[in-house]
Amino acid sequence: MALKSSLAVVFAFFIWASPQGNAQAPAPSTPNPATVAATSNTQTAAPSTAPGAASMDEVLDRMIANEQQLVGTLAAYTPMVETYIQNLKVDNDLGSAPKNDRYFLGKLNLKDGVNERSLLAAPGFASNLKGMLTQFYSVRYLPNGFAQMILIDGKGFNRQTYDFEFVRREFLGEVKCLVFDVNPNPAMKETKFQGRIWVEDKDYNVVRFNGTYLGSSMSNLYFHFDSWREQMGPGLWLPAYVYSEESDKGYFLGRRHLMFKGQTRLWGYNVGRNAAQNEFTSMTVEADKVEDNGDAIEHMSPVLSLRAWERQAEDNILARMQKAGLVAPEGEVEKVLTTVVNNLEVTNNLVIDPETRVRVMLTAPLESFSVGHTIVISRGLLDVLPDEASLAMVLAHELAHISLGHRLDTKYAFSDRMIFDDTQTFNRLHVKRNEKEEHEADEKAMAMLVNSPYKDKLANAGLFLKALADRSNELPNLLNAHMGNPMADGKNVKRMKDLMASAPALETTKVEQIAALPLGGRIRVDEWTNQLELVKTKPVALLSAREKMPFEVTPVFLYLTRQKDGATVASKNNNN
Ligand SMILES: [Zn+2]
């Protein structure tokens, strides 16, 4: 229990982000000035402006071959796909504010055409993204559903269909790219991509494309999108992120103005695929030998047997969720979160055995829950919590469930109950608490917080809950917990609401008051392995309240990196 004695140290170096430090100003992906300057006068696609060693023709041919190959390559993977959309309304103070939201979570399957298998089976949810968007906008969004935002043009991406004009060289992160403007041949009648592509200068893969599809009309709309890929293997660049927004798109003969922003994230490309085989082949002969523990043979007492049995149910659930790509493997972020839990345990003289663990669920909806002695908190919730005290509030509630002995159904200790399709995860695993347990946990958590190092900062946590109440009516899908209990319901905060009494008034137009952060600023997910890291951003002073964006979707600029030899993915996200 080395961590337990490190309370003082924790506060010396623990950086749970000053609010400004995490507020995101959409930093432009400024091209390296020197590089651009060197090529800024080469605005034509004439062969004489050929970038680098390869000729322009060679570059385009290789890029197109890679792009065509990607369609087949993607069929080998079934990453998790999450789309979260916020529909906006005009707000006199903030420019815009969320009006309502939509959420989709599924597994991408490109084997037989485009297919997303949903994890959300609840009635009222469309079973696929295309259906959801159709329902949401009452207009057609994309002709082939989701795929067109991750593939430039599945079938017809070639030199005959498109014109390519070299624009310049530009760095995206540390990856040097050749930038082309792409225009469909005017003779083409079908819907085609128009916009800009970024091609990395080593293997000539498209790493970003930004634009829309031509063919938009009053009844047939194609939104604008910015689609990013990351390197996940030698020459392997796979879709990672799509941002989409429209600020003033008239439809229904211009009678309504659509304003929305949405993000699609893909992750877990290499999760749950070959883990078992890898483990099997790496097994050594020594593993078959029972370790000699020396003197005593320890049989388990009935109490220890019960704990081991309950831990088995807990481990089964977490391993299953990790295999499904829903929970991240343990790493740096989990250690930081465990430190906060330890602070609560130490100051409350809690001795929890087996020890409390913390894991992160990779989805956006704000939720936390406990599985046995493991606290699970969603990526979205980690993103929006403004400070360490607010984080402690969330963790304290779950720690209270654990210390009160609120049980996990031990039916999950049987392995057969873990055999199901990934898309059935939310249906098969039940960890929700009843009202009585929720109430007891809130009470116990309040008592723990008052003893904790966070006792003087609880007003911040209460302010976060006020911000949640302020937006919860407009963002029901962000607050729809898929595994745990919802934090709020309509305008009513359901969790730890006593903290709101001591909080200051919520001032949404005051720049200095940061009650909640935007989505996407805290955690960086490695799309290949699902490993997490904390995002390190430079503190940014906000210019106006418009930049506070509590609970909102924000644009993303990925900081692309090339894979180092032997490493899996080595890419960072500088801003989001
Ligand atoms: Zn609870």
PDB file of N, CA and C and ligand atoms in Angstrom, residues 397-398 401 433 438 441 485 495, ligand 1:
ATOM      1  N   HIS A 397     -18.868   8.982  -4.151  1.00  0.00           N
ATOM      2  CA  HIS A 397     -20.165   8.317  -4.224  1.00  0.00           C
ATOM      3  C   HIS A 397     -19.983   6.811  -4.490  1.00  0.00           C
ATOM      4  N   GLU A 398     -19.097   6.479  -5.399  1.00  0.00           N
ATOM      5  CA  GLU A 398     -18.887   5.059  -5.718  1.00  0.00           C
ATOM      6  C   GLU A 398     -18.141   4.343  -4.592  1.00  0.00           C
ATOM      7  N   HIS A 401     -20.578   3.273  -2.052  1.00  0.00           N
ATOM      8  CA  HIS A 401     -21.230   1.995  -2.374  1.00  0.00           C
ATOM      9  C   HIS A 401     -20.344   0.837  -1.916  1.00  0.00           C
ATOM     10  N   ARG A 433     -27.828   0.558  -9.430  1.00  0.00           N
ATOM     11  CA  ARG A 433     -28.211   0.513  -8.021  1.00  0.00           C
ATOM     12  C   ARG A 433     -29.668   0.935  -7.863  1.00  0.00           C
ATOM     13  N   GLU A 438     -28.652   4.250  -3.677  1.00  0.00           N
ATOM     14  CA  GLU A 438     -28.185   5.549  -4.156  1.00  0.00           C
ATOM     15  C   GLU A 438     -28.208   6.585  -3.033  1.00  0.00           C
ATOM     16  N   ALA A 441     -25.551   5.859  -0.440  1.00  0.00           N
ATOM     17  CA  ALA A 441     -24.212   6.188  -0.942  1.00  0.00           C
ATOM     18  C   ALA A 441     -23.979   7.697  -0.907  1.00  0.00           C
ATOM     19  N   ASN A 485     -26.113   4.564 -12.825  1.00  0.00           N
ATOM     20  CA  ASN A 485     -27.315   5.361 -12.567  1.00  0.00           C
ATOM     21  C   ASN A 485     -27.089   6.769 -13.106  1.00  0.00           C
ATOM     22  N   ARG A 495     -27.656  13.029  -8.138  1.00  0.00           N
ATOM     23  CA  ARG A 495     -26.486  12.553  -7.400  1.00  0.00           C
ATOM     24  C   ARG A 495     -25.912  13.677  -6.552  1.00  0.00           C
TER      25      ARG A 495
HETATM   26 ZN    ZN B   1     -24.605   5.156  -7.054  1.00  0.00          ZN
END
